[in-house]
Coordinates of C-alpha atoms in Angstrom, one line a residue:
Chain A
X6 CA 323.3 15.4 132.6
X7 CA 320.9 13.1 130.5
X8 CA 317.4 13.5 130.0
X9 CA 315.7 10.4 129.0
X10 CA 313.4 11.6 126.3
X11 CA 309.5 9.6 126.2
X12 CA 310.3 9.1 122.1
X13 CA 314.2 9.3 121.6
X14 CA 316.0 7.6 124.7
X15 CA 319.0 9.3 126.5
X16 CA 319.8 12.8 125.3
X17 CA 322.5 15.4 126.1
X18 CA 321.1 18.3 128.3
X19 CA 323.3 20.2 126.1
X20 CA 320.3 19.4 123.3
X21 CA 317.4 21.5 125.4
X22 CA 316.6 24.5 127.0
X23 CA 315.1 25.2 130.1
X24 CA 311.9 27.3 130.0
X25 CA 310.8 26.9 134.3
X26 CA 308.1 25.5 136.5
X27 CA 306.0 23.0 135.1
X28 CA 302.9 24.7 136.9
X29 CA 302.9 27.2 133.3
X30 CA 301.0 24.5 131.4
X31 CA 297.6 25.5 134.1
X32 CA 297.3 29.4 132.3
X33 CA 294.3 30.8 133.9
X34 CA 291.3 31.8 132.1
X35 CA 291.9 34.9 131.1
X36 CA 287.4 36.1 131.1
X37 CA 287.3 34.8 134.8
X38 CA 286.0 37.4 137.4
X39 CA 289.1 37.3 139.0
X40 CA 291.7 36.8 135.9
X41 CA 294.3 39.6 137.0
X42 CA 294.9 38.3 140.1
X43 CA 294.7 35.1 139.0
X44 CA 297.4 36.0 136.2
X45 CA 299.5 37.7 138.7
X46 CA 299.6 34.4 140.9
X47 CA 300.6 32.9 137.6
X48 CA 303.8 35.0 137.0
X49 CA 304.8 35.7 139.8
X50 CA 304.3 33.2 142.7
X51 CA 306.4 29.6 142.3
X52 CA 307.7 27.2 144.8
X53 CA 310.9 26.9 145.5
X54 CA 311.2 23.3 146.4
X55 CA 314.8 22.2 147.9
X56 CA 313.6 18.5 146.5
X57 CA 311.7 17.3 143.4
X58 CA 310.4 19.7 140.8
X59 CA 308.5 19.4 138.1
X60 CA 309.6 21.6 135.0
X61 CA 309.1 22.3 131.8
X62 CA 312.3 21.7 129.0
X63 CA 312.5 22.3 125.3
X64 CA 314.6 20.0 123.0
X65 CA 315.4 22.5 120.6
X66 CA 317.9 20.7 119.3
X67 CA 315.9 17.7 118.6
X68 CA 312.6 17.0 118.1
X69 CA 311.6 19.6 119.0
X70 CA 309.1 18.9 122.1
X71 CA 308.2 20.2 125.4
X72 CA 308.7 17.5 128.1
X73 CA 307.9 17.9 131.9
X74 CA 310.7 16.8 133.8
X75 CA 311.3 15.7 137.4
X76 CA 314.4 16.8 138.3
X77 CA 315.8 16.5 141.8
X78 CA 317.2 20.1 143.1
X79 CA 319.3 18.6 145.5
X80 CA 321.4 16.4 143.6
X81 CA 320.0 16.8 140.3
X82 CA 318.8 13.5 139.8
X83 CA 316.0 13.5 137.0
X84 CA 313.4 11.4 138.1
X85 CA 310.4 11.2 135.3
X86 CA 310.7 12.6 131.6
X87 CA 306.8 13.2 130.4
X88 CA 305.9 14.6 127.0
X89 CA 304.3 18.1 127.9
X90 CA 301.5 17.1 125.4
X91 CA 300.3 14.0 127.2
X92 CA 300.8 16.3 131.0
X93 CA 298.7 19.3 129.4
X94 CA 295.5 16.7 127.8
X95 CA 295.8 14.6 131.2
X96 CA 294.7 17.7 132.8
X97 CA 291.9 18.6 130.4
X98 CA 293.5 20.5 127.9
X99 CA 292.3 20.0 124.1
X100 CA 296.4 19.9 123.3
Chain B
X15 CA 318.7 39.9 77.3
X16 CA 321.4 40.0 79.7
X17 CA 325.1 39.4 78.3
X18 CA 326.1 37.0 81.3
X19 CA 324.5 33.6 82.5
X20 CA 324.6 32.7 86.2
X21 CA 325.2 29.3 87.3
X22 CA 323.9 27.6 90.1
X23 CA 326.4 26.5 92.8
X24 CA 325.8 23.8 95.6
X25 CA 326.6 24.4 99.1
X26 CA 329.5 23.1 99.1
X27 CA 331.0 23.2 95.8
X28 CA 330.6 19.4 95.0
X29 CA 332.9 18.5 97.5
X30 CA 334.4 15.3 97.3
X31 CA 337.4 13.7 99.3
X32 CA 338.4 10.4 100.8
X33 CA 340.7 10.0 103.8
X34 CA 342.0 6.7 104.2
X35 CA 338.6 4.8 104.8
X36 CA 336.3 7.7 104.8
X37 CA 334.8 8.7 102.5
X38 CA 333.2 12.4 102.7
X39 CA 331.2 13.7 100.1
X40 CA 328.2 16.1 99.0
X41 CA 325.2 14.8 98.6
X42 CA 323.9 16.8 95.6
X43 CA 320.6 16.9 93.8
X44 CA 318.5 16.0 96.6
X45 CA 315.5 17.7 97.3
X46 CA 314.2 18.4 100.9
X47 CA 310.6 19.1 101.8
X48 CA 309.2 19.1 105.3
X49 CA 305.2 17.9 105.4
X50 CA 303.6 18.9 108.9
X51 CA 300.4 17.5 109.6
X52 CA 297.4 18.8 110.5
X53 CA 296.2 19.0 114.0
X54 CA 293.9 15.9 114.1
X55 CA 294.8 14.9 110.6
X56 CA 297.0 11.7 111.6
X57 CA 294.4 9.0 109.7
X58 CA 294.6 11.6 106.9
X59 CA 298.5 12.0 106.7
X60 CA 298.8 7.9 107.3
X61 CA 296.4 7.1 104.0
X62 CA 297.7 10.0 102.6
X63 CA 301.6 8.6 102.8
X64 CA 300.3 5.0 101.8
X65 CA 299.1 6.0 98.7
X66 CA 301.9 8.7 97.4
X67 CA 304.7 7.0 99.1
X68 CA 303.7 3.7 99.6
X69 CA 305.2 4.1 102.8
X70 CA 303.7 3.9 106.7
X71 CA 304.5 7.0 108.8
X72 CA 307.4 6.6 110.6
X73 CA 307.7 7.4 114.4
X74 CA 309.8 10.6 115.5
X75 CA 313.8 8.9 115.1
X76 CA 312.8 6.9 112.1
X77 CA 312.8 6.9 108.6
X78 CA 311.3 4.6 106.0
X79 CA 312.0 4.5 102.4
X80 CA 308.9 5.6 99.7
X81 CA 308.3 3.8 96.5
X82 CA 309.3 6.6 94.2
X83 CA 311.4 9.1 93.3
X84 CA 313.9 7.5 95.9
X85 CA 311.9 8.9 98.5
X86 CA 312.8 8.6 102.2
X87 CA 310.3 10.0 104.5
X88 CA 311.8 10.6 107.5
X89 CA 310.4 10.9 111.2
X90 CA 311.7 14.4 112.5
X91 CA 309.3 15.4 115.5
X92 CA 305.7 14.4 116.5
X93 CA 304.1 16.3 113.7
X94 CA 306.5 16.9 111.3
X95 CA 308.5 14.8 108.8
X96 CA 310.5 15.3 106.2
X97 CA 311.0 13.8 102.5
X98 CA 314.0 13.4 101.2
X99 CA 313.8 12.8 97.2
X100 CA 315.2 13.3 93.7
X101 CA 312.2 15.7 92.6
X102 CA 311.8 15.6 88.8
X103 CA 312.0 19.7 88.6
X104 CA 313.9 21.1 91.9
X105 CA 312.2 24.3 91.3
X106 CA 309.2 22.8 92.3
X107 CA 309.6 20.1 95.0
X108 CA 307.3 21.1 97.3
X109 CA 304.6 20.9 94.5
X110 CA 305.8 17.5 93.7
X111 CA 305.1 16.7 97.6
X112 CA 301.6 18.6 98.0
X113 CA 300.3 16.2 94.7
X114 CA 301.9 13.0 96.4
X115 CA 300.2 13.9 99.4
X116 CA 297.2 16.2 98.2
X117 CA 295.6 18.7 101.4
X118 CA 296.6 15.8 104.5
X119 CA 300.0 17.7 105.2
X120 CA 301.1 21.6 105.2
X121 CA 304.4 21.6 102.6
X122 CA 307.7 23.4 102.5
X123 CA 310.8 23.4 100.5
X124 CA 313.6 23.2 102.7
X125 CA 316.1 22.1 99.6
X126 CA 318.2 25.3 99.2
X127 CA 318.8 25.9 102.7
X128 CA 320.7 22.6 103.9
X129 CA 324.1 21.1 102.9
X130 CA 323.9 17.6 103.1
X131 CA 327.3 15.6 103.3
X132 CA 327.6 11.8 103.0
X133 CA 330.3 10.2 104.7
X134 CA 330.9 6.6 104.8
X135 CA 333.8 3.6 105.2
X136 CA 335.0 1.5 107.6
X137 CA 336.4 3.8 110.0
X138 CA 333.3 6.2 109.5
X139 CA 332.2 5.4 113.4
X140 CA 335.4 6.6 114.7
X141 CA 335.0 9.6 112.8
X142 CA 331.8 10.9 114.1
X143 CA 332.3 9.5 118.1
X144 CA 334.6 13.0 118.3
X145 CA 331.5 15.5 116.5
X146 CA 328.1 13.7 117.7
X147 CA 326.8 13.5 121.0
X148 CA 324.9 10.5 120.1
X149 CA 325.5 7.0 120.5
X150 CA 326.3 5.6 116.7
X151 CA 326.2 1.6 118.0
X152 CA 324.7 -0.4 115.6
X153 CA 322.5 -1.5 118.5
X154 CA 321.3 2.1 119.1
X155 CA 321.7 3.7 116.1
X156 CA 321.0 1.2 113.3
X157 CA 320.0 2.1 109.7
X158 CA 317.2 3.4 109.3
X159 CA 317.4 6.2 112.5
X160 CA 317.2 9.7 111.8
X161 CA 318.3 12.5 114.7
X162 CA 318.7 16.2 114.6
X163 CA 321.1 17.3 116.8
X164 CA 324.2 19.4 117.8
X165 CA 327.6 18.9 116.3
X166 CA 330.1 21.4 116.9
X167 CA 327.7 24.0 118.0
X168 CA 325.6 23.7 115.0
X169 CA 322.4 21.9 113.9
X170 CA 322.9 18.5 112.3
X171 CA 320.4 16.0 111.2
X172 CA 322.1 12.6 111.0
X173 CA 320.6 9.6 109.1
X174 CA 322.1 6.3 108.6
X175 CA 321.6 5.0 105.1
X176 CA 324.0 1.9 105.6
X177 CA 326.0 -0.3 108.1
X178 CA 328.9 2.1 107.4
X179 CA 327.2 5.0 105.8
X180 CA 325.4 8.0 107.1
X181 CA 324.2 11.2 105.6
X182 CA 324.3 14.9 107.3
X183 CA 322.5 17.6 106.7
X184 CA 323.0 21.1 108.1
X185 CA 322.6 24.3 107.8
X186 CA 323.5 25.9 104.1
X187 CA 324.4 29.6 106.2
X188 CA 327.2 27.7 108.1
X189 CA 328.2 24.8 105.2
X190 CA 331.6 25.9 105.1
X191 CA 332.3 25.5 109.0
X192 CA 330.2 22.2 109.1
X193 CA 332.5 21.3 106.6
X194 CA 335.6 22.2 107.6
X195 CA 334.3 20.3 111.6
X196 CA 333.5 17.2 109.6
X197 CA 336.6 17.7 107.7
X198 CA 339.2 17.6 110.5
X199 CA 337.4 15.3 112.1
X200 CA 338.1 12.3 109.3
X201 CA 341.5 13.9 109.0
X202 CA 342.3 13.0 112.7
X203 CA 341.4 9.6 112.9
X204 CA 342.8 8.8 109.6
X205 CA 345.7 10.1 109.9

């Protein structure tokens, strides 16, 4: 399998690691009224999509970056390669 | 005073060898710092490298040469690089970098803990295509790319300093079996 990286092209899959589900990049704020349930949501509650998935990957034996990748579950197609930095500041983080 | 003297060993003993068209050989006296830069400190790090190096930053796969010390500044991930250079005093490289680049990058000495290995010649393509996951094509992989990546199992940065040259560096704890993969790697395709 080959994950085209955003900065480096076509890499071995052998290169990264998976962490999981890209929906870890949303942490909850941890002062809101509600933050334990909202934390338990956070651990413990993913879709299981038979389909596309978004999730997060590690290229620790590269450049060392966090990419969100689209990876088909069904045939394992990889549909989108996005640095985590650029998902995580499109959706209002400062990084 | 002591009665005995110790002397300083590289990682791999000065290792020198050539196999039909391959060269392999250590690449000694080279010192290795990596600069990271700050969080919002790009413009910083950018005039920072222009004026101690000469040099523009590279982008994460690249390297670029500096104008002294036979620097190479080389782009190893989105906020770190790496320089590669003959420091005057080896004992204190990462000083030598920190008043090249004064407070726009975070400095450490990674010298002691790589062995770097050139290997170069004709056939020196051949060679690697059985170790490196990576595509060595002159269209892909021309000089002046930079990569770390897995060879073998272990860590490898690969740089290519020529049309039939490139430089590896990995880690000093495992020099021996880096080595000794590189090492019956040439032999096979030479042979």
């Amino acid at each position: 399998m080959l994950i085209d990286h955003p900065l480096l092209g076509p890499r071995d899959e052998a290169e990264f690691v998976i962490l999981g589900d890209a929906g870890l990049i949303d942490r909850p704020d941890w002062q809101a009224e509600d933050a334990a349930q909202l934390f338990h949501d956070y651990l413990h509650l993913r879709d299981n999509p038979a389909g596309e998935h978004r999730e997060l990957w590690f290229h620790e034996q590269g450049d060392r970056s966090w990419l969100v990748v689209t990876r088909n579950t069904l045939t394992h197609e990889i549909v989108r390669v996005e640095l985590a930095r650029d998902v995580a500041i499109a959706r209002g983080r400062d990084r | 005073m002591a009665e005995f003297a110790l002397t300083a060993r590289t990682p791999l003993d000065g290792y020198d060898r050539t196999f039909g068209g391959v060269t392999l050989a250590e690449a000694a006296g080279l010192s290795l710092v990596s600069a990271a830069v700050p969080q919002g400190g790009d413009d910083a790090f950018a005039a920072a490298l222009a004026e101690g190096f000469g040099a523009s930053r590279p982008s994460t796969g690249e390297w670029v040469p500096g104008d002294r010390l036979g620097a190479r500044i080389l782009g190893m991930q989105p906020d770190q690089l790496f320089i590669l250079f003959e420091a005057p005093d080896p004992d204190r490289a990462a000083e030598a970098v920190s008043a090249a680049l004064g407070p726009a990058a975070y400095v450490t000495d990674q010298s002691d803990s790589w062995a770097m290995l050139r290997i170069a010649g004709r056939g020196v393509r051949a060679a690697l295509e059985r170790l490196c996951m990576l595509d060595l094509d002159d269209a892909a992989f021309p000089e002046g790319r930079v990569a770390r990546t897995v060879m073998e199992h272990l860590a490898v940065i690969i740089l290519r300093d020529g049309a039939d040259g490139f430089l590896l560096m990995s880690p000093r704890s495992s020099a021996r079996s880096f080595l000794h993969a590189v090492e019956q790697s040439v032999a096979t395709v030479s042979g």
